[in-house]
PDB file of C-alpha atoms in Angstrom:
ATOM      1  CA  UNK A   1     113.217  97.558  53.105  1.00 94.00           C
ATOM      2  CA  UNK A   2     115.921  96.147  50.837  1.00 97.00           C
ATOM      3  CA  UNK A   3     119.253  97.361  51.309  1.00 98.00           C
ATOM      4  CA  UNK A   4     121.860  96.332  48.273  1.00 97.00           C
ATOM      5  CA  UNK A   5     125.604  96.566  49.541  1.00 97.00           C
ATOM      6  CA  UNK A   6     128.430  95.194  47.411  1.00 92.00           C
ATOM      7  CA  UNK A   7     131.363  93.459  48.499  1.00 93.00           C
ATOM      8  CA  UNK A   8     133.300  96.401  50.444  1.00 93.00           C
ATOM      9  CA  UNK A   9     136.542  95.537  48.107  1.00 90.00           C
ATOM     10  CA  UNK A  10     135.412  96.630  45.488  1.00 88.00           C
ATOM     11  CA  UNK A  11     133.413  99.826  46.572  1.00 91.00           C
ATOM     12  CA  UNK A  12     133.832 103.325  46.064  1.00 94.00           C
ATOM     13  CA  UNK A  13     136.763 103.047  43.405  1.00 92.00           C
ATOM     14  CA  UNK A  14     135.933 106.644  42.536  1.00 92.00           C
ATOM     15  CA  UNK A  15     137.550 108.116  46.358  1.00 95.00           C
ATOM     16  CA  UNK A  16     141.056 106.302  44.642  1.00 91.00           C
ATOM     17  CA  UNK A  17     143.887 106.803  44.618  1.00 87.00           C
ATOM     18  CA  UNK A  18     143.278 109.542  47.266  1.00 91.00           C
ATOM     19  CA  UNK A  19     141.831 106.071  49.273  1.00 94.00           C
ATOM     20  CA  UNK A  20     143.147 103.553  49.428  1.00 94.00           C
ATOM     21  CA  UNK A  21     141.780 100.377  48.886  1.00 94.00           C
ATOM     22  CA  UNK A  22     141.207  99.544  52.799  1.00 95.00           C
ATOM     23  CA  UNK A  23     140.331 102.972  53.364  1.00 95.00           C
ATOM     24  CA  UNK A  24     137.553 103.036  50.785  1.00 96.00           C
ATOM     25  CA  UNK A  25     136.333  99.203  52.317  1.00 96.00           C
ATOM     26  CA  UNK A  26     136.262 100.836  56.000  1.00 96.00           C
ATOM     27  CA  UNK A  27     134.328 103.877  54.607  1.00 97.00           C
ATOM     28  CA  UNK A  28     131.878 101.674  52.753  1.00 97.00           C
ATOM     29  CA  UNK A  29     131.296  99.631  56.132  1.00 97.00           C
ATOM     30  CA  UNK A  30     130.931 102.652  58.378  1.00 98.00           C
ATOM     31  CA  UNK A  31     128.453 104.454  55.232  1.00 98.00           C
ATOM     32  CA  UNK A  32     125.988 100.874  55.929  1.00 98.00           C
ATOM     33  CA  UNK A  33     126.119 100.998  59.919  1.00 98.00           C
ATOM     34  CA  UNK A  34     124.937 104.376  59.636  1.00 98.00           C
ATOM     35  CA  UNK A  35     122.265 103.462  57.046  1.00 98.00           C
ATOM     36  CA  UNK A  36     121.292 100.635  58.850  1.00 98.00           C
ATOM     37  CA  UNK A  37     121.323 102.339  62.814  1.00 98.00           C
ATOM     38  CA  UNK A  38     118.889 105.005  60.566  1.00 98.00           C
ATOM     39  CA  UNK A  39     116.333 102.572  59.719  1.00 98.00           C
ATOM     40  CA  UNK A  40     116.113 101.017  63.255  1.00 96.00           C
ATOM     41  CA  UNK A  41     115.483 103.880  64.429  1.00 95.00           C
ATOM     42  CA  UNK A  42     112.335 104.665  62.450  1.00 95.00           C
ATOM     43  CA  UNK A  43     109.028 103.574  63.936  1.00 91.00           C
ATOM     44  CA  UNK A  44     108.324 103.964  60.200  1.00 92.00           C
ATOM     45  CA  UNK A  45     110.502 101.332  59.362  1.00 94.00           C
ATOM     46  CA  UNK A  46     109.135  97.486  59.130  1.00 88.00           C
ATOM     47  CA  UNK A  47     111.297  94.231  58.334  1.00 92.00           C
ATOM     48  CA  UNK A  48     115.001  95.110  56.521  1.00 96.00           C
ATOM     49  CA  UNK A  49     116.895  93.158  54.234  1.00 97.00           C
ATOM     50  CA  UNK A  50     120.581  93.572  53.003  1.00 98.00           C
ATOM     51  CA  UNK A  51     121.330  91.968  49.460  1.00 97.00           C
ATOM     52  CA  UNK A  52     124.823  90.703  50.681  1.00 97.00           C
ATOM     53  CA  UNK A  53     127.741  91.219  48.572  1.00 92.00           C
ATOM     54  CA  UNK A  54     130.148  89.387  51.429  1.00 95.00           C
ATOM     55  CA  UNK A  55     129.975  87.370  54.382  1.00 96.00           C
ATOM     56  CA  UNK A  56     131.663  90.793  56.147  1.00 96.00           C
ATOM     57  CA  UNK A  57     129.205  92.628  55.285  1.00 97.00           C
ATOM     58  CA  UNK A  58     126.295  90.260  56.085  1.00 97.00           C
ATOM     59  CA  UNK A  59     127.894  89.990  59.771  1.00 97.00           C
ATOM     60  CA  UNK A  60     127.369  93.812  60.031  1.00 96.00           C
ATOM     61  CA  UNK A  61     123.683  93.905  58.918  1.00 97.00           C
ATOM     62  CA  UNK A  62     122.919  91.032  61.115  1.00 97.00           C
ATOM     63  CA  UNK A  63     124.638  93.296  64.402  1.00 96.00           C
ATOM     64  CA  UNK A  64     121.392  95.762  63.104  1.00 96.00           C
ATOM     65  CA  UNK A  65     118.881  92.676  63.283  1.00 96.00           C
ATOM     66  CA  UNK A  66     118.552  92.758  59.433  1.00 97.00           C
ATOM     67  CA  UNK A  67     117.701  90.150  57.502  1.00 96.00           C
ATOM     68  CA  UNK A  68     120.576  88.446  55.046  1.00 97.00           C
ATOM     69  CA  UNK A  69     119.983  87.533  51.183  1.00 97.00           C
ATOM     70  CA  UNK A  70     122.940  86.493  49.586  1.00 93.00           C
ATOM     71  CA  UNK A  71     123.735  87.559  45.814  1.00 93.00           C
ATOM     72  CA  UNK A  72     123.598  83.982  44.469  1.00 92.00           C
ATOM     73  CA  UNK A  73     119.989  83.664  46.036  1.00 93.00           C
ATOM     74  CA  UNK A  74     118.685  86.867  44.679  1.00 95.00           C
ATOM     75  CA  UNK A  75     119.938  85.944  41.240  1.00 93.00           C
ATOM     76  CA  UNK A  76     118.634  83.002  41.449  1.00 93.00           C
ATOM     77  CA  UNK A  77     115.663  84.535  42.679  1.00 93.00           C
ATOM     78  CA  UNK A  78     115.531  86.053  39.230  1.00 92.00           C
ATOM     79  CA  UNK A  79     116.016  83.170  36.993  1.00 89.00           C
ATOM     80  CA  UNK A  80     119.300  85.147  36.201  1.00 77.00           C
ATOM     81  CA  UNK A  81     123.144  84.084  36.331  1.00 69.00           C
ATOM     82  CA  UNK A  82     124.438  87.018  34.815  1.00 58.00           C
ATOM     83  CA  UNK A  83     128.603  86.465  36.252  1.00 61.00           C
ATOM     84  CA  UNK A  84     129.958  89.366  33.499  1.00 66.00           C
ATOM     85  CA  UNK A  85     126.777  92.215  33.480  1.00 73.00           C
ATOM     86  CA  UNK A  86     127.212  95.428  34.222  1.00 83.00           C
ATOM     87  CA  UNK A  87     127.345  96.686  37.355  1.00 85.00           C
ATOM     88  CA  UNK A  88     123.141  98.449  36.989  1.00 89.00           C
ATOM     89  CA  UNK A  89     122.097  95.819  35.360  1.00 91.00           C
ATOM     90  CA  UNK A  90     123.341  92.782  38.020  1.00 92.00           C
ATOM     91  CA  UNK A  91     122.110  95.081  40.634  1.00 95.00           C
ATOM     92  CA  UNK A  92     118.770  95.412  38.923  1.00 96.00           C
ATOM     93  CA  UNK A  93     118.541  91.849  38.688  1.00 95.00           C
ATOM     94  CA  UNK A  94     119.666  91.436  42.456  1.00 96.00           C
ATOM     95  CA  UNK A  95     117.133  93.798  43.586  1.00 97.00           C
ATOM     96  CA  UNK A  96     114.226  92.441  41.500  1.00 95.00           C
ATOM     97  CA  UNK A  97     114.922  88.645  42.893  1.00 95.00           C
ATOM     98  CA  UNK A  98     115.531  90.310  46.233  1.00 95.00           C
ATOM     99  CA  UNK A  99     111.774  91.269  46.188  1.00 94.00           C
ATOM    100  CA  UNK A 100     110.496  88.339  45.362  1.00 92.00           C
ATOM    101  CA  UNK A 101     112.277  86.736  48.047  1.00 91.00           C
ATOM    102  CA  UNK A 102     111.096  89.700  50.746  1.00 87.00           C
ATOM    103  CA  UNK A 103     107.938  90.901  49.307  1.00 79.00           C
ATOM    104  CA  UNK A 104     104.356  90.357  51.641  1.00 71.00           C
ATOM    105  CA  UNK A 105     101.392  91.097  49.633  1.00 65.00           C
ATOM    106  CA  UNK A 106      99.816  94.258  50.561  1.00 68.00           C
ATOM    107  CA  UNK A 107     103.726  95.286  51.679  1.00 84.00           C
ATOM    108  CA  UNK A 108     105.081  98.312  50.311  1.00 91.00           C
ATOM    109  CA  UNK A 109     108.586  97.537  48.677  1.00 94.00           C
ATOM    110  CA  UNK A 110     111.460 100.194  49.123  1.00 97.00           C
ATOM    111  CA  UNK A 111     115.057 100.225  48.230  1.00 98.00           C
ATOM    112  CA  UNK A 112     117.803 102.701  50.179  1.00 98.00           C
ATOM    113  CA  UNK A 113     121.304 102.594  49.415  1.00 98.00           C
ATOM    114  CA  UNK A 114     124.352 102.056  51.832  1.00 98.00           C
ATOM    115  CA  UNK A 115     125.824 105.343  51.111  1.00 98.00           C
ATOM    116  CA  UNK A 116     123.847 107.190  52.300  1.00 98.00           C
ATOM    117  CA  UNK A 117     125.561 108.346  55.781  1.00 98.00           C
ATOM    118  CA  UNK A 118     123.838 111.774  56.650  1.00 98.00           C
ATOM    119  CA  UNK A 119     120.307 110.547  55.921  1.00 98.00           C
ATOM    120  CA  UNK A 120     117.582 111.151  58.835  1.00 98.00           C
ATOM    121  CA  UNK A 121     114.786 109.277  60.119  1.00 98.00           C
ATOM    122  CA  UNK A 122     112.197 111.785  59.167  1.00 97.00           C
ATOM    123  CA  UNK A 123     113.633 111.943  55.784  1.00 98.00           C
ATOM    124  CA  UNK A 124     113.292 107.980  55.382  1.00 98.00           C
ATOM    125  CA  UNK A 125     109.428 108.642  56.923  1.00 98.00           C
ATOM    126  CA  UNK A 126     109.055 111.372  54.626  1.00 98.00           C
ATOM    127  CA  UNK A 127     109.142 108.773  51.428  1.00 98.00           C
ATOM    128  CA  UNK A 128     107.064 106.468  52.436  1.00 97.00           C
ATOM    129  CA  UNK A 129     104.185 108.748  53.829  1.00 97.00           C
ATOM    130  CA  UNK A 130     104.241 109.934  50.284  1.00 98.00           C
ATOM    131  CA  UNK A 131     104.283 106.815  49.120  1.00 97.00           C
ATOM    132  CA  UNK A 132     101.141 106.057  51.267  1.00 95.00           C
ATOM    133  CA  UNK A 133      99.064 109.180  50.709  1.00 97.00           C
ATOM    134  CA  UNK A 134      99.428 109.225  46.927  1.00 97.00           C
ATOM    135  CA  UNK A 135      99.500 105.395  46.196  1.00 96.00           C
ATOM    136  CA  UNK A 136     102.250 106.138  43.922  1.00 97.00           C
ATOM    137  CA  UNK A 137     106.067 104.800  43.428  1.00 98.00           C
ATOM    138  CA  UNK A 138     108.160 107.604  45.043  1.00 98.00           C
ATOM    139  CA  UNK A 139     111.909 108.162  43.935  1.00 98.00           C
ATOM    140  CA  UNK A 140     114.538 110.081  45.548  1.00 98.00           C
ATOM    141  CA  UNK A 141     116.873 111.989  43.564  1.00 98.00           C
ATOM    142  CA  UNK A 142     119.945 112.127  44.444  1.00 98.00           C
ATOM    143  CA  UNK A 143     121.306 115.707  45.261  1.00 97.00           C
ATOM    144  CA  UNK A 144     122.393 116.533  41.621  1.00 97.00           C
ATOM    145  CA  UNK A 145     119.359 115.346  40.476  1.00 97.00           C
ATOM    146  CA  UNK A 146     120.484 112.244  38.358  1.00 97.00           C
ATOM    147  CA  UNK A 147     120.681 109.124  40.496  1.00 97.00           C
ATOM    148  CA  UNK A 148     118.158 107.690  42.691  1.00 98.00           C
ATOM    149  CA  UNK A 149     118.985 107.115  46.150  1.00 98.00           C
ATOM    150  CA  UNK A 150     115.530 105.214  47.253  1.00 98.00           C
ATOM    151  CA  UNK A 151     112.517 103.953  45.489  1.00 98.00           C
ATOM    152  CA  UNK A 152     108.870 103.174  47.515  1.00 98.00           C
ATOM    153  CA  UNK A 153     106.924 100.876  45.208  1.00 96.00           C
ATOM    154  CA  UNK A 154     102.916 100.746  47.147  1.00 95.00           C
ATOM    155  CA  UNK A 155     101.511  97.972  47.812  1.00 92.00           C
ATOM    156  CA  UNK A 156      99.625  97.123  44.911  1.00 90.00           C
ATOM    157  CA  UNK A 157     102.295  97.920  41.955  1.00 88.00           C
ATOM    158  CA  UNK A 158     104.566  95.295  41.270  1.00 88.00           C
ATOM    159  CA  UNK A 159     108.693  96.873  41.921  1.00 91.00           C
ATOM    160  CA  UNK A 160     110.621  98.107  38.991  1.00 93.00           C
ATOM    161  CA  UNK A 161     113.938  98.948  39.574  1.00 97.00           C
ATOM    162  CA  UNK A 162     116.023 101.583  36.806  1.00 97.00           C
ATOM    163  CA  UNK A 163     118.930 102.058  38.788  1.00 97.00           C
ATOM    164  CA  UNK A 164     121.885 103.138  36.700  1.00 94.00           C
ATOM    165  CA  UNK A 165     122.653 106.495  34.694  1.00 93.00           C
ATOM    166  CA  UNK A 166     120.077 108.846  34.818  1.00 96.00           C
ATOM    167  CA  UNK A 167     117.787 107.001  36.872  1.00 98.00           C
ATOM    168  CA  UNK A 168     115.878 109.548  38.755  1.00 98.00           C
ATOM    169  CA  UNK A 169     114.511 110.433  34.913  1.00 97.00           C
ATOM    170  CA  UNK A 170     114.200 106.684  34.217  1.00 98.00           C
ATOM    171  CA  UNK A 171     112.308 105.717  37.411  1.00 98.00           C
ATOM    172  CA  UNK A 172     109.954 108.895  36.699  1.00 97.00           C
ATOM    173  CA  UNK A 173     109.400 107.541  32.723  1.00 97.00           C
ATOM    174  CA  UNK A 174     108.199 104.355  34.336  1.00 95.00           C
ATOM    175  CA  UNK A 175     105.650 106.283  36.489  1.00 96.00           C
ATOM    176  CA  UNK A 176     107.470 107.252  39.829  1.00 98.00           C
ATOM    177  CA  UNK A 177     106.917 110.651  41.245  1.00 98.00           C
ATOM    178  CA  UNK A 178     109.685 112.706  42.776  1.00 98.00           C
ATOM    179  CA  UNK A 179     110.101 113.154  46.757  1.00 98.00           C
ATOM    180  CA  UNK A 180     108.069 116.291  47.485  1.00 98.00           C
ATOM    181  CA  UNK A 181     110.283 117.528  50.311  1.00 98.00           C
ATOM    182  CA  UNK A 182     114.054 118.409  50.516  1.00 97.00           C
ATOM    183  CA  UNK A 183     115.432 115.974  52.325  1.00 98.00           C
ATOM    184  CA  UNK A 184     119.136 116.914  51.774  1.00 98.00           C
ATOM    185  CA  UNK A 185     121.153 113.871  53.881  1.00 98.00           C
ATOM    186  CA  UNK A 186     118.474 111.232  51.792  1.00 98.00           C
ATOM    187  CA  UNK A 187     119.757 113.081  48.588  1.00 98.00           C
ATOM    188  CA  UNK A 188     123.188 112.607  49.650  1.00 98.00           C
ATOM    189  CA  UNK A 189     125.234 109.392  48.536  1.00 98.00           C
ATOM    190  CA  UNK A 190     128.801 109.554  48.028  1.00 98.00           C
ATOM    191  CA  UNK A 191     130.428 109.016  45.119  1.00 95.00           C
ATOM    192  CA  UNK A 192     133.251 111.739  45.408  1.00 96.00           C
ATOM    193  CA  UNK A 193     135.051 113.823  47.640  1.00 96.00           C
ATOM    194  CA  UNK A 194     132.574 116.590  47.104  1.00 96.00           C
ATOM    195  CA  UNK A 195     129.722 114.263  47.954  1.00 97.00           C
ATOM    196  CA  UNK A 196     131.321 113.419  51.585  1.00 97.00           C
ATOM    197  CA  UNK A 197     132.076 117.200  52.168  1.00 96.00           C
ATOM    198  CA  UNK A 198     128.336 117.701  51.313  1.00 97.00           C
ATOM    199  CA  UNK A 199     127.109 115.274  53.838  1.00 98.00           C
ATOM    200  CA  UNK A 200     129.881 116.191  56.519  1.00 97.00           C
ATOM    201  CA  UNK A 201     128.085 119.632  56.396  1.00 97.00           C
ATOM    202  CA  UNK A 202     124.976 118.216  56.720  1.00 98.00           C
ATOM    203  CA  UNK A 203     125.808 115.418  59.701  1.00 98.00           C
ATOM    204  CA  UNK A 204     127.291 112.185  59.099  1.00 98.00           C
ATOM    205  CA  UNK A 205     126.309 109.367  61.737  1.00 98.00           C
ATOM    206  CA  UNK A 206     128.733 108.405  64.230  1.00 97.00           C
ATOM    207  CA  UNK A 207     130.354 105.512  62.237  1.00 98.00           C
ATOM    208  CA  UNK A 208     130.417 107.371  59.218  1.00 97.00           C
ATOM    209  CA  UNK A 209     132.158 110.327  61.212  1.00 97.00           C
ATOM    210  CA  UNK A 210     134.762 108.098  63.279  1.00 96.00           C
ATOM    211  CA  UNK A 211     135.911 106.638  60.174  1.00 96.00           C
ATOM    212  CA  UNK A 212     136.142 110.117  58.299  1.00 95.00           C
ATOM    213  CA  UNK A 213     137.960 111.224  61.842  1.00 93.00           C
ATOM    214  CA  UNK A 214     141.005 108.518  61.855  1.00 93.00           C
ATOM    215  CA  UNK A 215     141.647 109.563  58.012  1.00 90.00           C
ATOM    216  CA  UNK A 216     144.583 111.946  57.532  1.00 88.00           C
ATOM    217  CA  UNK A 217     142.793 113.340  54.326  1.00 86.00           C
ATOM    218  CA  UNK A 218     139.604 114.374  56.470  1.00 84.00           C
ATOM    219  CA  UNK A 219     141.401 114.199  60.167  1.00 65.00           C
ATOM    220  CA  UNK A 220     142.321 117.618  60.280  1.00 49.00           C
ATOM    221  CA  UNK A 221     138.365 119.250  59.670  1.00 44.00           C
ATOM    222  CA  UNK A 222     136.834 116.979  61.916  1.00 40.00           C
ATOM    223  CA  UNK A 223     138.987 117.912  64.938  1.00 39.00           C
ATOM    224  CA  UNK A 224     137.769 121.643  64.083  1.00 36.00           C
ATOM    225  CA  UNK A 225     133.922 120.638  63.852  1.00 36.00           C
ATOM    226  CA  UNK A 226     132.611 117.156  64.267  1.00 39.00           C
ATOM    227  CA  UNK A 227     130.039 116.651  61.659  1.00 49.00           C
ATOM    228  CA  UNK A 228     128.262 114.019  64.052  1.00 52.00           C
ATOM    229  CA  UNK A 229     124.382 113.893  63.592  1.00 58.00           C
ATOM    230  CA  UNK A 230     122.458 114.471  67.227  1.00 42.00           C
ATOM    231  CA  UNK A 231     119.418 114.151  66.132  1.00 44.00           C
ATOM    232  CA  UNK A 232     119.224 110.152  65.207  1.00 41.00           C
ATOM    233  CA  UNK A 233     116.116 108.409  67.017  1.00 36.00           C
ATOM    234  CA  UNK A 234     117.163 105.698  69.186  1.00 34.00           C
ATOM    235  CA  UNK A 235     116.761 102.103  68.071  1.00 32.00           C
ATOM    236  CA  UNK A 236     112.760 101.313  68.117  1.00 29.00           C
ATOM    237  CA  UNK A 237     111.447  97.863  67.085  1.00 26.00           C
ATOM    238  CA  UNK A 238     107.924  98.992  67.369  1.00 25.00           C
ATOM    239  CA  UNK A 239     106.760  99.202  63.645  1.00 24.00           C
ATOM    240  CA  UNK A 240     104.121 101.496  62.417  1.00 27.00           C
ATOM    241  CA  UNK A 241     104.600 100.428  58.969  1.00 35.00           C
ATOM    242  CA  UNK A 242     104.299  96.549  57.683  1.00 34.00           C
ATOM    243  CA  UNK A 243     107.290  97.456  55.735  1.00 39.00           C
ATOM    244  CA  UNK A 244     109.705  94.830  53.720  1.00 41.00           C
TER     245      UNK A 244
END
């Protein structure tokens, strides 16, 4: 399971000016604890791997027993020193080297993103299963149906990663089939205010909601109804899945 987070400084510019800058870096941290306390917590969850944007953030993923790549390796990785591309296209590059680096054969590949903080378990399951019965690359559209929030490349299909504008439609034009069941906190990534109140009414995981909690813009609605998920499986290193 590859996980690409980007330095926390520079993440979610879109929450600004409401946000400030820290406030938008603690956010982004809290956003990967969750998504990285919901993967360890998945029987159906092998091996995971953060692509590194900082050495911050690569001390947080290692507190969750993931795996580090740094951006420079992945890159490299990819035969690719691209210092001025666009943000979807370096992190298309990242994640292709990334699965060079991570990929078994006879693995299945899949990508989540960090910012994702009211995803479940059983959503996370729900993708790969897919994945498994139909042999086919599953995408996950986000929850306005545009962006791609995780991609399950089988086993025996070399990954292809589209991420950027549109790319629930792209990743479907290069063959991927969409997520057959709801899953509402999978679809859910924030890029806005609406996006947080969306997964704050679905259940945000503890770090997500702590963070959300101390903030005077959000303070006030989480001392009326903490949006705290209580259904999170506990940490379980057991892996059904041979997953990278």
């Amino acid at each position: 399971m590859l996980v690409p987070a980007k330095d926390w400084s520079r993440a979610k510019s879109r929450l600004g000016p409401r946000l400030g800058p820290a406030e938008r870096s603690w956010l982004a941290e809290a956003m990967l604890n969750d998504v990285l306390a919901t993967l360890a917590g998945s029987a159906a969850v092998g091996s995971v791997a953060v692509i590194a944007g900082s050495e911050a953030i690569a001390r947080a993923a290692r507190g969750h027993g993931a795996r580090i790549l740094d951006e420079a390796t992945c890159l490299a990785a990819h035969g690719a020193t691209p210092s001025r591309a666009e943000p979807e296209a370096r992190l298309n590059m990242l994640l292709a080297g990334a699965a060079r680096l991570a990929r078994r054969r006879g693995n299945v590949m899949a990508v989540v993103h960090a910012d994702l903080p009211a995803a479940r378990t059983s959503e996370i399951e729900s993708a790969l299963d897919q994945c498994a019965a139909e042999g086919a690359t599953v995408v996950v559209a986000d929850r306005h149906g545009r962006g791609s929030t995780m991609l399950v490349h089988p086993p025996d299909r070399a990954p292809r990663f589209r991420f950027g504008p549109d790319s629930a439609r792209s990743h479907g034009l290069d063959g991927a089939v969409d997520l057959a069941v709801p899953a509402p906190g999978l679809r859910t990534d924030i890029d806005s205010f609406a996006d947080i109140e969306a997964a704050r009414a679905l259940g945000v995981g503890r770090f997500t909601a702590e963070i959300l909690g101390s903030l005077p813009l959000f303070g006030h609605v989480a001392k009326k109804s903490p949006d705290v998920q209580t259904d999170r499986a506990p940490t379980n290193l057991l892996w059904r899945h041979n997953l990278e």
